[in-house]
Tab-separated table of C-alpha atoms and ligand atoms in Angstrom:
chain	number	residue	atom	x	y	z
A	377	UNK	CA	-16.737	-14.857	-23.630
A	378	UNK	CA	-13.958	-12.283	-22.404
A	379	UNK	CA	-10.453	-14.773	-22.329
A	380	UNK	CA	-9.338	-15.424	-19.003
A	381	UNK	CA	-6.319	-12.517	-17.951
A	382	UNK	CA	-3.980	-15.907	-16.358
A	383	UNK	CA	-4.750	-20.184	-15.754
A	384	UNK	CA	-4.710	-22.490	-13.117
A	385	UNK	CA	-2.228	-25.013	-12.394
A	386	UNK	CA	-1.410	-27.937	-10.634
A	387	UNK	CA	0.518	-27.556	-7.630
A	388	UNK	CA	4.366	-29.260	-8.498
A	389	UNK	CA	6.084	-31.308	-5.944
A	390	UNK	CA	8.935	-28.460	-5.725
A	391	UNK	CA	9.550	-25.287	-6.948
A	392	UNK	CA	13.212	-22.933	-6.618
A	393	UNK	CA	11.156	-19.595	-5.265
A	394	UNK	CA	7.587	-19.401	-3.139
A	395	UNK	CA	5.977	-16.571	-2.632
A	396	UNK	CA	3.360	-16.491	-0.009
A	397	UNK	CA	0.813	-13.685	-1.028
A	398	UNK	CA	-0.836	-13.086	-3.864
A	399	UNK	CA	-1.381	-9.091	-3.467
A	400	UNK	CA	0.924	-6.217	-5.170
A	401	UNK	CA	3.471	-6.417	-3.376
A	402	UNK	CA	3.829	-10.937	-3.671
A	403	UNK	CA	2.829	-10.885	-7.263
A	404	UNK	CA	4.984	-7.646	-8.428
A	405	UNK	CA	8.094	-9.322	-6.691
A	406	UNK	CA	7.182	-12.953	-8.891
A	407	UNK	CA	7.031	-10.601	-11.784
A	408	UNK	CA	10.477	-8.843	-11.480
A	409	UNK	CA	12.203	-11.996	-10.296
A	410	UNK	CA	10.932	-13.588	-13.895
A	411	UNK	CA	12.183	-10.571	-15.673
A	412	UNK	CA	15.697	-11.211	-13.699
A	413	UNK	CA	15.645	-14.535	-15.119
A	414	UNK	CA	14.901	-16.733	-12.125
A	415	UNK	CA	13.197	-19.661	-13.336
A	416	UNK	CA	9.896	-22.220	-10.952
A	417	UNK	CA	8.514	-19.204	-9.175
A	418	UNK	CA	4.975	-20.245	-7.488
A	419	UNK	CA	2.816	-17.289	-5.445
A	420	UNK	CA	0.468	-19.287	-3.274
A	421	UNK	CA	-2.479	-16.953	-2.561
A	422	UNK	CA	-4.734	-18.331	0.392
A	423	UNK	CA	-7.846	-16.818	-1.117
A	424	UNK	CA	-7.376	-15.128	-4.472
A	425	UNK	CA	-4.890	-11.942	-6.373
A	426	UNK	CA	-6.125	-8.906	-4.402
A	427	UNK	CA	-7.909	-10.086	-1.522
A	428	UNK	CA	-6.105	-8.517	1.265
A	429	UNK	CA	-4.434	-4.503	1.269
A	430	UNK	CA	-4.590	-4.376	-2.435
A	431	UNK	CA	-8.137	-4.717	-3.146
A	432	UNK	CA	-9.306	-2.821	-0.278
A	433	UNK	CA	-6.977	0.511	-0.223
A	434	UNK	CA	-7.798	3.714	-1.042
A	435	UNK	CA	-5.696	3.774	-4.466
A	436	UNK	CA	-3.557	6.692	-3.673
A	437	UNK	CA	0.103	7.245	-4.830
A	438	UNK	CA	2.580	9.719	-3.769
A	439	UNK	CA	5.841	9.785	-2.914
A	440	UNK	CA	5.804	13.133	-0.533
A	441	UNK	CA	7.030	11.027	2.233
A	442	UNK	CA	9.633	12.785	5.392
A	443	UNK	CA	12.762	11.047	5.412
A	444	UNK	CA	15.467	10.746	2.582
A	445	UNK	CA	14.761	6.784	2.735
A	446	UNK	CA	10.906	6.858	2.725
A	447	UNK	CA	11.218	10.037	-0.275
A	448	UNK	CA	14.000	8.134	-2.466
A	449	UNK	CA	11.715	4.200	-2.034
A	450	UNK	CA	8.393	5.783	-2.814
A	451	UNK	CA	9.530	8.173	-5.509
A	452	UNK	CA	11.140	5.427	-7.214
A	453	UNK	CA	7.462	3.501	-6.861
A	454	UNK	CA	6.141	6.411	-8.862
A	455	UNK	CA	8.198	6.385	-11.259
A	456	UNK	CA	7.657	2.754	-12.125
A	457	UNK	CA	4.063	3.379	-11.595
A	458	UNK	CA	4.016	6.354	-13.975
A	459	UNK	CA	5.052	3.702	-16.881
A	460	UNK	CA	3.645	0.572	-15.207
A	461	UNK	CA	0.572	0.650	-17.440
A	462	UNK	CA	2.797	0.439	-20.719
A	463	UNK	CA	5.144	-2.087	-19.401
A	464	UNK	CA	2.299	-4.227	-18.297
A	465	UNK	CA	-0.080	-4.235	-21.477
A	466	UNK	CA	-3.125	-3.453	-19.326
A	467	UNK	CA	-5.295	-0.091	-18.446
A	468	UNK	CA	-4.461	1.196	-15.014
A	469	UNK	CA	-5.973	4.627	-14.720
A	470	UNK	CA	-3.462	6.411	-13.429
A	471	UNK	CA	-4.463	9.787	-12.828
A	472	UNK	CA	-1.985	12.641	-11.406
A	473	UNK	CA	-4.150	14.946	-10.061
A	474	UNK	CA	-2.450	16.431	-7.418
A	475	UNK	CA	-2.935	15.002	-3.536
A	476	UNK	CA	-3.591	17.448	-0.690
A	477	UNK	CA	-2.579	17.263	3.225
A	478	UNK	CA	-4.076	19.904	4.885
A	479	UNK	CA	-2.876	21.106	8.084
A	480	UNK	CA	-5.264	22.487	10.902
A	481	UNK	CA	-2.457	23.207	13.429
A	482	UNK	CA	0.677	25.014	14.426
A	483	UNK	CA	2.701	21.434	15.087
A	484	UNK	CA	0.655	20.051	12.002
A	485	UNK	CA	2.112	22.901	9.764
A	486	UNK	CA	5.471	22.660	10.894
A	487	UNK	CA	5.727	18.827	9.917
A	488	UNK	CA	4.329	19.774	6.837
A	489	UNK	CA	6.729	22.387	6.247
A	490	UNK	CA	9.673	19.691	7.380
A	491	UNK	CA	8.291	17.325	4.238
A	492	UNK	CA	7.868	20.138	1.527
A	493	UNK	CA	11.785	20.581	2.646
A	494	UNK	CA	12.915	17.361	2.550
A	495	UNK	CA	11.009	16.921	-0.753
A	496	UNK	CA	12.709	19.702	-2.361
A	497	UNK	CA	15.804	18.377	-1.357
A	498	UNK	CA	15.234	15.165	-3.211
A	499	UNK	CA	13.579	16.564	-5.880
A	500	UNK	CA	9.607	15.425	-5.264
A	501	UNK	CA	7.565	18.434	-5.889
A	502	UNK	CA	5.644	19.264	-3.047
A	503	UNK	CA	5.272	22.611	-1.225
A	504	UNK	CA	3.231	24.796	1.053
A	505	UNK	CA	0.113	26.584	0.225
A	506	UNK	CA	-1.855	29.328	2.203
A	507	UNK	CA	-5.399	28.966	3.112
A	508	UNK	CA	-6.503	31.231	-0.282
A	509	UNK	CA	-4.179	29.267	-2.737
A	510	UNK	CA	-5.956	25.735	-1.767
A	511	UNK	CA	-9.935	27.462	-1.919
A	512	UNK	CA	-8.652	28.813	-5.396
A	513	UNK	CA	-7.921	24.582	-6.384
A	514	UNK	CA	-10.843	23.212	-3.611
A	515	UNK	CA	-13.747	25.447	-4.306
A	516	UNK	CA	-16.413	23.739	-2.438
A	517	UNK	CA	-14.059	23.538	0.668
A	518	UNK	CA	-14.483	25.332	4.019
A	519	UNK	CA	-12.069	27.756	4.869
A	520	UNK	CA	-13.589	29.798	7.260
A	521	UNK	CA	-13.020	29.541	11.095
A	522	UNK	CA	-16.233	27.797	11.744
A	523	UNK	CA	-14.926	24.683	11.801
A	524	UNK	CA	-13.139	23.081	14.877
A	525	UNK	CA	-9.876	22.794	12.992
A	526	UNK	CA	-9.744	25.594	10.484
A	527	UNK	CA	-7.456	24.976	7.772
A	528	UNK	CA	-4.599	26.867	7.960
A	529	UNK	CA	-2.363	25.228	4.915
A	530	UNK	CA	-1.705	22.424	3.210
A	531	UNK	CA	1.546	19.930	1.266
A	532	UNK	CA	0.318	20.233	-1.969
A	533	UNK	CA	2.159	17.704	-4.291
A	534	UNK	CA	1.041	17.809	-7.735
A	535	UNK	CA	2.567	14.232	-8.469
A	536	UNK	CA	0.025	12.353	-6.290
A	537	UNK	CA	-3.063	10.700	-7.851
A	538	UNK	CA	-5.062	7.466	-7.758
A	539	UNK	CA	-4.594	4.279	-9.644
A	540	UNK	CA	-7.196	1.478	-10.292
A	541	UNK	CA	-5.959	-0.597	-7.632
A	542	UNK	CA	-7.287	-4.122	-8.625
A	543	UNK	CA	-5.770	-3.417	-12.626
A	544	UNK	CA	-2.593	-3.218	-10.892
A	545	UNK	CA	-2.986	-6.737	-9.218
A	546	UNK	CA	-4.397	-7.997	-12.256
A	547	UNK	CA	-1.629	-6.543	-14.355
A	548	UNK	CA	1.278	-7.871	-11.936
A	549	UNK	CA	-0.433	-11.385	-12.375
A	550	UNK	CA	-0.993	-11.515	-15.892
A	551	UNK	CA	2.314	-10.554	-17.144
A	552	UNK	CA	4.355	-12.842	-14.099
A	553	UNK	CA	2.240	-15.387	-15.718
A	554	UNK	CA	3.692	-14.915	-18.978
A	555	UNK	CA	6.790	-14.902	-17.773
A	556	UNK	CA	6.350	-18.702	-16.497
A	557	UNK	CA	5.207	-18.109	-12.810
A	558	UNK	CA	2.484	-19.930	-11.534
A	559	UNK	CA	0.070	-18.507	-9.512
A	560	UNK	CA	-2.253	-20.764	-6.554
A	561	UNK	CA	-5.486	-19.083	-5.499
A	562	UNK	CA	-7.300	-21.092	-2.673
A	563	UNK	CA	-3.563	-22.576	-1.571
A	564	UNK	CA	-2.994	-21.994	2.255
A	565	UNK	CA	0.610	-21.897	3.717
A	566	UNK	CA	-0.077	-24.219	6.765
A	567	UNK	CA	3.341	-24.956	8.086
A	568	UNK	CA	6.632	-24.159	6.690
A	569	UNK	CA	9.783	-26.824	7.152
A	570	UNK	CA	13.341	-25.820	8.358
A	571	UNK	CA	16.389	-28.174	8.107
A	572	UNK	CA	19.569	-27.512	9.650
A	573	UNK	CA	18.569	-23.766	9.928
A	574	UNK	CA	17.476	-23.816	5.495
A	575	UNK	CA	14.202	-22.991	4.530
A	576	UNK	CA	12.918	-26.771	2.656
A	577	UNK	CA	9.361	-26.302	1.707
A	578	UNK	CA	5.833	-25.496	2.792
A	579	UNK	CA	3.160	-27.814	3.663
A	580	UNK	CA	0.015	-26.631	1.924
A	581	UNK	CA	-3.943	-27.357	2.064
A	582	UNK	CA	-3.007	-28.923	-1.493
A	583	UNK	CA	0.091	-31.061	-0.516
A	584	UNK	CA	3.831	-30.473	0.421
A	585	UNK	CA	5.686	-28.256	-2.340
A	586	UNK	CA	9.458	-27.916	-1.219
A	587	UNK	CA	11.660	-24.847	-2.186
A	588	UNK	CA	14.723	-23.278	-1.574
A	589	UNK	CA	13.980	-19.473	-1.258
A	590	UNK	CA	10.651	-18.726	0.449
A	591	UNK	CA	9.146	-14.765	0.886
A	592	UNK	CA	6.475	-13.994	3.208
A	593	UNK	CA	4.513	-11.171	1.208
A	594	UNK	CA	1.557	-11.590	3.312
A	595	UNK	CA	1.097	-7.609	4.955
A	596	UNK	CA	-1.369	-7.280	7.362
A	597	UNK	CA	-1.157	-11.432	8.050
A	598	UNK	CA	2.906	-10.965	8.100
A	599	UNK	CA	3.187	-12.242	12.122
A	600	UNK	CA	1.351	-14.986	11.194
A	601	UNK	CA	3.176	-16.222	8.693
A	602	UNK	CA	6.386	-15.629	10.173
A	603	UNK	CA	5.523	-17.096	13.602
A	604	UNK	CA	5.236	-20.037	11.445
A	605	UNK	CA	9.459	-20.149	11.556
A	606	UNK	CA	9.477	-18.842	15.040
A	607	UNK	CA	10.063	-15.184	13.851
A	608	UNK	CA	8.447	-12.822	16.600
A	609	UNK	CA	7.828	-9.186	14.425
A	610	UNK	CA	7.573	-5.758	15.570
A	611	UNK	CA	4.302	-5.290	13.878
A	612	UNK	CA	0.651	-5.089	15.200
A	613	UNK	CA	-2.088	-5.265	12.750
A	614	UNK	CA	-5.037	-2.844	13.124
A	615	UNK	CA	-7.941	-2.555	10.753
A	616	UNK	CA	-8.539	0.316	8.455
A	617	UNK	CA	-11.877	1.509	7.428
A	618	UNK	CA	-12.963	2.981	3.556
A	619	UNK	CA	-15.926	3.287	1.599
A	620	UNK	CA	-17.113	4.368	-1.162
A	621	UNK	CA	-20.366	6.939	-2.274
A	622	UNK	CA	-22.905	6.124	-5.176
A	623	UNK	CA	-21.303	8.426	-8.296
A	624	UNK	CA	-21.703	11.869	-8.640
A	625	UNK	CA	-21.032	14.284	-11.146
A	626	UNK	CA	-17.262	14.888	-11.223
A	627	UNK	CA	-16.214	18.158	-9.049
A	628	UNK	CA	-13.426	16.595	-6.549
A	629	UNK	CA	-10.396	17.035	-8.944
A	630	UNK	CA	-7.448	16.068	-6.112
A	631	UNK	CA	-6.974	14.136	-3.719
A	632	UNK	CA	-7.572	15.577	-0.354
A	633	UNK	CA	-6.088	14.533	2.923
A	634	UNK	CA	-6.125	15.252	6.292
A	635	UNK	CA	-4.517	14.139	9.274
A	636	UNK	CA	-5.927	16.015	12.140
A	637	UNK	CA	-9.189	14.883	11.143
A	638	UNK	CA	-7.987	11.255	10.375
A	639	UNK	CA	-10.037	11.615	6.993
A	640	UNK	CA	-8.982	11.537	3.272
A	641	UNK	CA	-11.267	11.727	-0.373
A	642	UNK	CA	-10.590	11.718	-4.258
A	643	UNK	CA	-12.937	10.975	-6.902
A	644	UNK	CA	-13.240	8.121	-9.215
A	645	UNK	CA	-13.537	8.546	-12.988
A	646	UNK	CA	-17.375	6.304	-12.017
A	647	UNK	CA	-17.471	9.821	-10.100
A	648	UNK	CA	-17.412	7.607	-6.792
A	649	UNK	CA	-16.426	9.080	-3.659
A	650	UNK	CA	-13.570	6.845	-2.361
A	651	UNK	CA	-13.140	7.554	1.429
A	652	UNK	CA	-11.263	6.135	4.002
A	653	UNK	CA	-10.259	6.286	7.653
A	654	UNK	CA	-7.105	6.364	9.996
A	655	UNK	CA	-6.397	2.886	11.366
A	656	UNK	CA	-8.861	1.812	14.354
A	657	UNK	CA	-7.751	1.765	17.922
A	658	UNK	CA	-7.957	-1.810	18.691
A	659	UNK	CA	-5.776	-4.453	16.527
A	660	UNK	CA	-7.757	-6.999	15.177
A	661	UNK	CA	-8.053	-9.065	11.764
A	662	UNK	CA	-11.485	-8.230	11.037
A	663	UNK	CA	-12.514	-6.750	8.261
A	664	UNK	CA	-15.967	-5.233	8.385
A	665	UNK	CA	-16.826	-1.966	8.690
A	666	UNK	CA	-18.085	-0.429	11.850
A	667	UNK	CA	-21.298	1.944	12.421
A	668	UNK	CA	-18.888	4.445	14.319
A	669	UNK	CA	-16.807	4.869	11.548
A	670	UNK	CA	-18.976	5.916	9.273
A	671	UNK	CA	-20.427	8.794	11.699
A	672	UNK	CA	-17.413	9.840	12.592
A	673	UNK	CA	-16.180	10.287	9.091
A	674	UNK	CA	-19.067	11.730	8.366
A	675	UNK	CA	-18.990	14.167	11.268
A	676	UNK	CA	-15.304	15.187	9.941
A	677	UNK	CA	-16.037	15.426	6.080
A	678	UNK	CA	-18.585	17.638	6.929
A	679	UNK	CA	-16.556	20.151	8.606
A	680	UNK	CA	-14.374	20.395	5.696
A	681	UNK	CA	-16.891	19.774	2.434
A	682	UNK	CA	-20.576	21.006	4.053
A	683	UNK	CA	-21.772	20.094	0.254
A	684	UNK	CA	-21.429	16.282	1.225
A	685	UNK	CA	-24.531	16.676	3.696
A	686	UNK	CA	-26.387	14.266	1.640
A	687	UNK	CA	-24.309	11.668	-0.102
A	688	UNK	CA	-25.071	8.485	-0.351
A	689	UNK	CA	-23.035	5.622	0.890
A	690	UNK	CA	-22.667	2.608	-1.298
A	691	UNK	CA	-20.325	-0.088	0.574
A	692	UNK	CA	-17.733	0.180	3.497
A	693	UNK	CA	-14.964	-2.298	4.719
A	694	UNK	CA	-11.745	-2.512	6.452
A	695	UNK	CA	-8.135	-3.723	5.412
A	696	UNK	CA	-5.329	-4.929	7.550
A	697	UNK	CA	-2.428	-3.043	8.241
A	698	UNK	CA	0.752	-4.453	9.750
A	699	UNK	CA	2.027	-1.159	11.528
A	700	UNK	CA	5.763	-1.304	12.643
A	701	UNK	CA	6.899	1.091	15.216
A	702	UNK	CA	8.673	3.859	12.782
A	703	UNK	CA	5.963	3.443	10.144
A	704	UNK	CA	8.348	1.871	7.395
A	705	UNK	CA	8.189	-1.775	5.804
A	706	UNK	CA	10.690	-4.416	6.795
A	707	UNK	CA	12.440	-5.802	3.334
A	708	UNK	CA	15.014	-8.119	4.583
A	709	UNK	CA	16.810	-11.370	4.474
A	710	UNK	CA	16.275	-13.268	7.491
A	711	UNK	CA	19.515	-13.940	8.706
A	712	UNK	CA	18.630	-16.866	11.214
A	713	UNK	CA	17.151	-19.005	8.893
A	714	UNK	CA	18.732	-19.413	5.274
A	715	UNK	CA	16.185	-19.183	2.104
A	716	UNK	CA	14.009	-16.553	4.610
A	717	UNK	CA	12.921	-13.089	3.403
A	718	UNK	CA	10.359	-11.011	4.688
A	719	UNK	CA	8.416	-8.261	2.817
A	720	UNK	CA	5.969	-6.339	5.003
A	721	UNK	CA	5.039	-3.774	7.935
A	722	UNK	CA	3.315	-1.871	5.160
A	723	UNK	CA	1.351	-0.088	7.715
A	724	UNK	CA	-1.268	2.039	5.835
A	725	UNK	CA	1.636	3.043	2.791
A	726	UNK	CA	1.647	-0.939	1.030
A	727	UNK	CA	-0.023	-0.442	-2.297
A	728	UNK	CA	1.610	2.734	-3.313
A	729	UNK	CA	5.064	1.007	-2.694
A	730	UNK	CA	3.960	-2.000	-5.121
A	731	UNK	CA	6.495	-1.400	-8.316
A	732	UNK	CA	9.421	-0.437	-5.892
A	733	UNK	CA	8.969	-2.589	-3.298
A	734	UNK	CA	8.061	-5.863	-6.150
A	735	UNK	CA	11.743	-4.322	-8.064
A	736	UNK	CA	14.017	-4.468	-5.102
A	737	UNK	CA	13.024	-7.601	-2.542
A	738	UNK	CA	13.155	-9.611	-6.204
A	739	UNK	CA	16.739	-8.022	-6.344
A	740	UNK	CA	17.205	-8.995	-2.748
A	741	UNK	CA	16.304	-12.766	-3.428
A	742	UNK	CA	17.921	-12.862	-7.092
A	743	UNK	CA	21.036	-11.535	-5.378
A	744	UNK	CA	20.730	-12.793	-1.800
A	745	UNK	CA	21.829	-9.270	-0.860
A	746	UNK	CA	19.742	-6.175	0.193
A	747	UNK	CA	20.077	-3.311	-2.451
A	748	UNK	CA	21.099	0.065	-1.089
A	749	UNK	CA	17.750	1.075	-1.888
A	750	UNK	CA	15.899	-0.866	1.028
A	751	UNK	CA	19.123	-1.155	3.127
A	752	UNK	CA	17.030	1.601	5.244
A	753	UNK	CA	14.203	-1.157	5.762
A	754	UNK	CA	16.106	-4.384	7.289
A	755	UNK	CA	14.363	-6.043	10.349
A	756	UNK	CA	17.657	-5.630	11.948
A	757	UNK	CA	17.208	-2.443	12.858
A	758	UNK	CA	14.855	-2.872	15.666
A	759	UNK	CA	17.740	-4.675	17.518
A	760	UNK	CA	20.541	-2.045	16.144
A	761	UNK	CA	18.282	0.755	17.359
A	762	UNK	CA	18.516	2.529	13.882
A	763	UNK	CA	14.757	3.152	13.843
A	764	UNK	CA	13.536	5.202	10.780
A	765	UNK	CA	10.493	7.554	11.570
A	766	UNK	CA	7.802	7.834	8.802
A	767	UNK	CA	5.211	8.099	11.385
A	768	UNK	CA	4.333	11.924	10.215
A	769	UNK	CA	3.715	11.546	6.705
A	770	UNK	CA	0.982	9.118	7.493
A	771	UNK	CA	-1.713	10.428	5.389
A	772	UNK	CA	-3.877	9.985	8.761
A	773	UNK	CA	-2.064	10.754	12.235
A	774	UNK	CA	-3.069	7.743	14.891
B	2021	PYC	O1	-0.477	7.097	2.932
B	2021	PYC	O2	-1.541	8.024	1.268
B	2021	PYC	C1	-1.496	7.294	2.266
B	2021	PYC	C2	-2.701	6.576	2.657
B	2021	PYC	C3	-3.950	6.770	2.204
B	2021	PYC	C4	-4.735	5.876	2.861
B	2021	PYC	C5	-3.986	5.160	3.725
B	2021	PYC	N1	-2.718	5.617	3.573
């Protein structure tokens, strides 16, 4: 019998950190804080590692984002992500094969063109190619003028790849574990108890457990959680669809975007077809796929890869994403209520953030102090009106 990658434990009366969410970004936080030193760290995971965004994203990384915040957070992710597998002990399949956006407009070009700049600036390779440069990498793809939005270039940023998503979680888990964290599946955060303005505990579906820092890592559930200390977010969650092909032999060798058709593909080393959607038009915590997405995606893959006419689809679903108004994640110290931090508004860019966003809300609770690094992402600035604006390097325009 294969040995079990962590254990289960009881739940303690008390513990000095709980983290609420047991996905990449929860359990990479628990891991970091260990490695800081911090000692009685408990995730409590309502179902079990993975559930939510991280088992049910597309597995893409890049860090080709627009502004200098977004480019600096994400590229750091990478890097971590390029050694993660190493650092963790564990397989994660992390193969940079290059990552597409294609463009199909004027206005679509020109934002591309704004993000190959601000790349170069910061020193993420990413840059423009012409309609004859990406046939030369994309053989089987259309570049005629038959189809309603031509391609007429693309961000190309050789970086980019996929990862196996759930050896990440796994990973993350495994090695916190080691480090002396405990992790709860099937523990529900029911209520969570303030005194004189300080964060005391959770009451659980196993029992009280008190604490004096608590995180909400909880994405796509975030308003939830937090309504539970009367925090009102900026966030709406909307459900994002995916699925996946039966395997075929490998010929997809990048990872191909784009946003004016709300569509984006790579290939798995299972030679899968991993496929997923912009987010839907309602919000909504469901997560099953609909009928309409899959013709519509397949009315828009066609136009692009006519050689898809008759794949086969194997499963579809949906994930939540907790979209903010400027498209970037809200790291922060809750000021109003001591022992508070929030980690979320992932939006559709969570799992790809995982190592960065894990490194510095651990430094933020270790240190009770933002580091300059996520200063950019504080829920204060919906009230200061200092807004970022991410919203265009969503891999799928809504
Ligand atoms: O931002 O790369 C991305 C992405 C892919 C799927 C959802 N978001």
């Amino acid at each position: 019998m294969s040995k079990r990658l962590w254990k289960s434990h009881e739940l303690k009366k008390g513990y000095d950190v709980v983290i609420i969410g047991g996905g990449v970004n929860g359990l990479a936080t628990a891991y970091y804080l260990a490695k800081m030193g911090m000692k009685n760290i408990a995730v409590l995971e309502s179902k079990f590692v993975g559930y939510g965004g991280s088992g049910r994203n597309t597995a893409i990384l890049r860090s080709n984002y627009r502004t200098p915040e977004g480019i600096r957070f994400y590229e750091q992710s990478m890097g971590m992500y390029r050694d993660l597998a190493q650092e963790l002990d564990y397989n994660l399949m992390f193969s940079e094969q290059g990552h597409f956006t294609l463009g199909h407009s004027e206005s679509s070009i020109s934002g591309l063109v704004t993000r190959a700049e601000n790349n170069k600036a910061l020193n993420v390779n990413s840059y423009m190619l012409d309609p004859k440069e990406i046939k030369g990498m994309l053989p089987e793809i259309d570049i005629t003028d038959h189809p309603r939005y031509p391609v007429m270039g693309a961000l190309y940023h050789p970086p980019g790849g996929i990862i196996r998503h759930d050896a990440v979680v796994w990973a993350y888990c495994k090695e916190a574990e080691k480090l002396g964290v405990e992790v709860h599946n099937l523990t529900t955060v029911e209520d969570v108890s303030i005194k004189n303005g300080k964060i005391t505990g959770v009451k659980t579906n196993r029992g009280q457990v008190s604490c004096g820092k608590l995180l909400s890592a909880v994405a796509g559930w975030s308003s939830e959680v937090c309504g539970k200390v009367g925090l009102k977010l900026p966030i709406a969650t909307y459900p994002l669809q995916a699925m996946v092909t039966e395997s075929y032999k490998p010929w997809l060798h990048h990872v191909v975007v784009s946003s004016t058709l709300h569509i984006y593909l790579s290939q798995t080393d299972r030679g899968e077809l991993v496929c997923g959607n912009g987010i839907d038009n309602y919000t909504h915590y469901g997560m099953q796929s609909t009928l309409g997405f899959l013709e519509g995606y397949a009315a828009h893959v066609l136009e692009l890869f006519p050689i898809l006419h008759n794949v086969k689809v194997q499963r579809s679903w949906a994930g939540l994403c907790d979209m903010t108004p400027d498209y970037g994640p809200i790291i922060s110290k809750i000021n109003e209520i001591e022992g508070f931090y929030l980690n979320g508004g992932w939006g559709t860019y969570g799992f790809k953030a995982g190592p960065a966003s894990g490194y510095n809300t651990a430094k933020m609770i270790f240190d009770d102090k933002e580091p300059e690094m996520i200063e950019a992402f504080s829920f204060y600035r919906f009230q200061n009106n200092t807004l970022g604006g991410e919203k265009a390097a969503a891999s799928v325009g809504n």
